[in-house]
Short mmCIF file of C-alpha atoms in Angstrom, two decimals:
data_model
loop_
_atom_site.label_atom_id
_atom_site.label_comp_id
_atom_site.label_asym_id
_atom_site.label_seq_id
_atom_site.Cartn_x
_atom_site.Cartn_y
_atom_site.Cartn_z
CA MET O 1 -3.50 -10.19 -9.62
CA THR O 2 -1.50 -9.11 -12.61
CA VAL O 3 -3.85 -7.30 -15.72
CA ALA O 4 -2.17 -7.63 -19.34
CA ILE O 5 -2.26 -5.17 -22.10
CA ILE O 6 -1.15 -5.61 -25.35
CA ASP O 7 0.97 -3.04 -27.02
CA TYR O 8 0.75 -3.73 -30.26
CA GLY O 9 0.39 0.11 -31.67
CA SER O 10 -2.69 -0.06 -31.78
CA GLY O 11 -5.06 1.17 -29.40
CA ASN O 12 -6.05 3.78 -26.89
CA LEU O 13 -3.98 2.29 -24.15
CA ARG O 14 -3.13 4.75 -21.94
CA SER O 15 -6.55 6.09 -21.55
CA ALA O 16 -7.31 2.12 -20.86
CA ALA O 17 -4.56 1.03 -18.12
CA LYS O 18 -5.61 4.42 -16.49
CA SER O 19 -9.81 2.92 -16.48
CA LEU O 20 -8.13 -0.27 -14.92
CA GLU O 21 -5.78 0.60 -12.69
CA ARG O 22 -8.63 2.59 -11.50
CA ALA O 23 -11.51 -0.27 -11.86
CA ALA O 24 -8.67 -2.75 -10.30
CA LYS O 25 -8.13 -0.44 -7.09
CA GLU O 26 -12.11 -0.79 -6.32
CA ALA O 27 -12.11 -4.98 -6.63
CA GLY O 28 -8.58 -4.84 -5.23
CA GLY O 29 -7.00 -5.79 -8.23
CA GLY O 30 -3.58 -5.94 -8.90
CA PRO O 31 -0.91 -4.12 -11.66
CA VAL O 32 -1.88 -3.52 -14.89
CA VAL O 33 1.07 -3.48 -17.26
CA VAL O 34 1.10 -2.19 -20.55
CA THR O 35 3.18 -5.61 -22.98
CA ALA O 36 4.36 -6.46 -26.72
CA ASP O 37 6.20 -9.31 -24.95
CA PRO O 38 5.19 -12.52 -25.09
CA GLU O 39 5.94 -14.04 -21.62
CA ALA O 40 4.50 -11.03 -19.57
CA VAL O 41 1.24 -12.24 -20.93
CA ARG O 42 2.01 -15.92 -20.51
CA ARG O 43 3.00 -15.16 -16.60
CA ALA O 44 -0.48 -11.84 -16.63
CA ASP O 45 -4.13 -13.35 -14.60
CA ARG O 46 -6.12 -11.64 -16.91
CA VAL O 47 -5.83 -10.19 -20.54
CA VAL O 48 -7.06 -7.53 -22.02
CA LEU O 49 -6.60 -6.58 -26.04
CA PRO O 50 -8.19 -3.54 -27.50
CA GLY O 51 -7.71 -1.99 -30.85
CA VAL O 52 -8.48 1.48 -33.03
CA GLY O 53 -8.58 1.00 -36.69
CA ALA O 54 -8.51 -1.57 -39.52
CA PHE O 55 -9.02 -5.87 -38.91
CA ALA O 56 -6.57 -6.46 -41.10
CA ASP O 57 -3.79 -3.31 -39.81
CA CYS O 58 -4.80 -4.94 -36.01
CA ARG O 59 -4.43 -8.47 -37.14
CA ARG O 60 -1.11 -7.68 -38.86
CA GLY O 61 -0.01 -5.95 -35.97
CA VAL O 62 -0.51 -8.53 -33.49
CA LEU O 63 0.57 -11.18 -35.69
CA ALA O 64 4.45 -9.16 -36.04
CA ILE O 65 5.16 -9.66 -32.45
CA ASP O 66 8.11 -12.18 -32.68
CA GLY O 67 5.11 -15.05 -30.65
CA MET O 68 2.51 -12.87 -29.49
CA MET O 69 -0.27 -14.92 -31.02
CA GLN O 70 1.39 -18.39 -29.08
CA ALA O 71 1.15 -16.69 -26.50
CA LEU O 72 -2.37 -15.84 -26.63
CA GLU O 73 -3.83 -18.91 -27.14
CA GLU O 74 -1.45 -20.94 -24.90
CA THR O 75 -2.62 -18.08 -22.46
CA VAL O 76 -6.38 -17.19 -22.83
CA ILE O 77 -7.38 -20.71 -25.04
CA GLY O 78 -5.03 -22.83 -23.00
CA ALA O 79 -4.69 -21.88 -19.58
CA GLY O 80 -8.99 -20.69 -19.82
CA ARG O 81 -7.41 -16.78 -18.15
CA PRO O 82 -10.09 -13.88 -19.08
CA PHE O 83 -9.83 -11.92 -21.40
CA LEU O 84 -11.65 -9.12 -22.51
CA GLY O 85 -11.16 -7.73 -26.00
CA ILE O 86 -11.82 -3.81 -26.61
CA CYS O 87 -13.42 -2.87 -30.09
CA VAL O 88 -11.14 -4.57 -32.58
CA GLY O 89 -9.49 -5.81 -29.82
CA MET O 90 -13.64 -7.56 -29.67
CA GLN O 91 -13.30 -8.41 -33.05
CA LEU O 92 -10.80 -9.46 -34.10
CA MET O 93 -11.93 -12.87 -32.05
CA ALA O 94 -14.39 -13.21 -34.81
CA ALA O 95 -13.28 -16.17 -37.90
CA ARG O 96 -13.14 -13.12 -40.65
CA GLY O 97 -13.14 -9.99 -40.79
CA LEU O 98 -15.54 -8.18 -44.51
CA GLU O 99 -13.52 -5.12 -43.99
CA HIS O 100 -12.22 -4.59 -47.63
CA GLY O 101 -11.62 -8.23 -48.05
CA THR O 102 -11.97 -11.36 -46.57
CA THR O 103 -9.09 -10.97 -43.30
CA GLU O 104 -8.54 -14.57 -41.35
CA GLY O 105 -9.46 -13.58 -37.79
CA PHE O 106 -8.53 -15.21 -34.24
CA GLY O 107 -11.44 -18.39 -34.46
CA TRP O 108 -12.13 -18.25 -30.91
CA ILE O 109 -16.18 -16.52 -31.73
CA PRO O 110 -17.36 -18.20 -34.87
CA GLY O 111 -18.86 -15.09 -37.05
CA ASP O 112 -17.52 -12.18 -38.86
CA VAL O 113 -17.35 -8.55 -38.56
CA VAL O 114 -19.75 -6.96 -41.06
CA ALA O 115 -20.30 -3.87 -41.59
CA LEU O 116 -23.24 -0.89 -40.00
CA ASN O 117 -25.27 -0.17 -43.27
CA PRO O 118 -28.31 1.88 -41.02
CA GLU O 119 -30.81 2.58 -41.69
CA ARG O 120 -34.10 4.92 -39.90
CA PRO O 121 -37.21 2.02 -39.86
CA ALA O 122 -39.25 5.08 -40.47
CA THR O 123 -38.06 6.85 -43.51
CA GLY O 124 -34.85 3.91 -44.82
CA GLU O 125 -33.62 6.78 -44.87
CA ALA O 126 -29.58 5.85 -43.58
CA LEU O 127 -27.94 6.31 -40.93
CA LYS O 128 -24.47 8.20 -40.38
CA VAL O 129 -21.61 5.45 -40.15
CA PRO O 130 -18.46 5.20 -38.18
CA HIS O 131 -21.29 5.34 -35.05
CA MET O 132 -20.53 7.74 -32.99
CA GLY O 133 -21.48 8.47 -29.48
CA TRP O 134 -23.57 7.54 -26.09
CA ASN O 135 -26.05 4.21 -26.85
CA ALA O 136 -28.22 2.77 -24.61
CA LEU O 137 -27.91 -1.11 -24.42
CA ALA O 138 -30.01 -4.14 -24.92
CA LEU O 139 -28.32 -6.88 -22.00
CA ARG O 140 -29.51 -10.04 -23.80
CA ASP O 141 -27.83 -12.39 -20.30
CA SER O 142 -28.68 -9.73 -18.01
CA ASN O 143 -26.71 -12.79 -15.33
CA HIS O 144 -23.61 -12.44 -16.66
CA PRO O 145 -21.40 -11.51 -14.21
CA LEU O 146 -19.35 -8.15 -17.04
CA VAL O 147 -23.09 -7.09 -16.96
CA ALA O 148 -23.40 -7.20 -12.74
CA GLY O 149 -24.30 -3.59 -11.52
CA PHE O 150 -25.01 -1.44 -14.66
CA GLY O 151 -28.87 -0.58 -14.10
CA GLU O 152 -31.67 -0.54 -15.72
CA THR O 153 -30.44 1.51 -18.77
CA PRO O 154 -27.23 1.80 -19.46
CA TYR O 155 -25.37 4.12 -21.90
CA VAL O 156 -22.31 3.14 -23.21
CA TYR O 157 -20.08 5.32 -25.91
CA PHE O 158 -19.24 3.39 -29.27
CA VAL O 159 -16.74 4.89 -32.28
CA HIS O 160 -17.28 2.15 -35.54
CA SER O 161 -17.83 1.38 -38.83
CA TYR O 162 -18.27 -3.12 -38.66
CA HIS O 163 -19.65 -5.28 -35.88
CA LEU O 164 -18.96 -8.88 -34.92
CA ARG O 165 -22.06 -10.54 -36.00
CA PRO O 166 -21.61 -14.22 -34.40
CA ALA O 167 -23.20 -17.42 -35.10
CA ASP O 168 -24.24 -18.52 -32.72
CA PRO O 169 -26.80 -16.06 -30.86
CA ALA O 170 -25.62 -17.43 -27.23
CA GLN O 171 -23.71 -15.66 -27.46
CA LEU O 172 -24.02 -12.03 -28.07
CA LEU O 173 -24.81 -10.64 -24.46
CA ALA O 174 -25.36 -7.09 -25.55
CA THR O 175 -26.63 -4.88 -28.26
CA VAL O 176 -28.11 -1.31 -29.15
CA ASP O 177 -30.36 0.22 -31.61
CA TYR O 178 -28.80 2.59 -34.79
CA GLY O 179 -30.94 0.95 -37.23
CA GLY O 180 -31.15 -2.57 -36.85
CA PRO O 181 -29.97 -4.27 -33.45
CA VAL O 182 -25.62 -3.40 -33.52
CA THR O 183 -23.80 -6.06 -31.59
CA ALA O 184 -22.35 -4.50 -28.22
CA MET O 185 -20.77 -7.92 -26.37
CA VAL O 186 -19.84 -10.84 -27.00
CA GLY O 187 -18.51 -14.16 -24.66
CA ARG O 188 -18.57 -17.95 -24.30
CA ASP O 189 -16.51 -19.16 -21.07
CA ASN O 190 -13.54 -16.99 -20.37
CA LEU O 191 -13.53 -14.79 -23.16
CA ALA O 192 -15.00 -11.40 -23.63
CA GLY O 193 -15.69 -8.61 -25.86
CA THR O 194 -17.35 -4.59 -25.90
CA GLN O 195 -17.92 -3.28 -29.23
CA PHE O 196 -17.89 -0.55 -26.78
CA HIS O 197 -14.81 1.83 -25.92
CA PRO O 198 -14.95 1.58 -20.86
CA GLU O 199 -12.43 3.35 -20.74
CA LYS O 200 -14.77 6.14 -21.93
CA SER O 201 -17.88 5.05 -20.93
CA GLN O 202 -18.49 6.37 -17.31
CA SER O 203 -19.60 4.76 -14.65
CA VAL O 204 -20.70 1.70 -17.38
CA GLY O 205 -17.19 1.85 -18.47
CA LEU O 206 -15.62 1.76 -15.07
CA ARG O 207 -18.08 -1.28 -13.55
CA LEU O 208 -17.53 -3.44 -16.76
CA LEU O 209 -13.45 -3.19 -16.34
CA ALA O 210 -14.55 -3.80 -12.89
CA ASN O 211 -16.29 -6.68 -12.64
CA PHE O 212 -13.75 -8.10 -15.58
CA LEU O 213 -11.19 -8.18 -13.04
CA ARG O 214 -13.34 -9.94 -10.67
CA TRP O 215 -14.88 -12.68 -12.82
CA ARG O 216 -14.09 -16.08 -12.17
CA PRO O 217 -15.11 -17.75 -15.34
#
């Protein structure tokens, strides 16, 4: 069972690869390959798209690799192989990103990527952006296979200024509270995405990656 982590010049690839390799030992998975080769993506049993930085820059990075977007469409949407987007890699699944203008996304999860504008409920005082640090997940779908074994109060690590607001509430798998609900996980069918960084989220992040490697959507 090969896992392809897409290298398009963005994302903490080394940490993501090391965490997936560790999870593969636990889940009995196969090799983890960091690649910019569309054919390697087509051969993979699972696909992971990390992302750090601006939405438009990350989208340009994917499109700049000849044949990569086509390979993603064929493998993830056409063949239905499990896909995990991390941080901006999750945001790219949206219809649009509204960061410094409007940028078209992949259109896999209807909805927009919008700026955080958090305030303290009691005072209206603005909270710091980017949202950075540990937060407790509120699971909207505790039966989803990717959150199995998370425990009562799973804490995960965030660094972001935008989040994906899905048009369909059923595709919102988890939120966190940061001056109001903030999207933490989205998903449908064989697609899943985390706004948090599983590779930085210690035991909960490792559990999520192991669940992803076992996932049979």
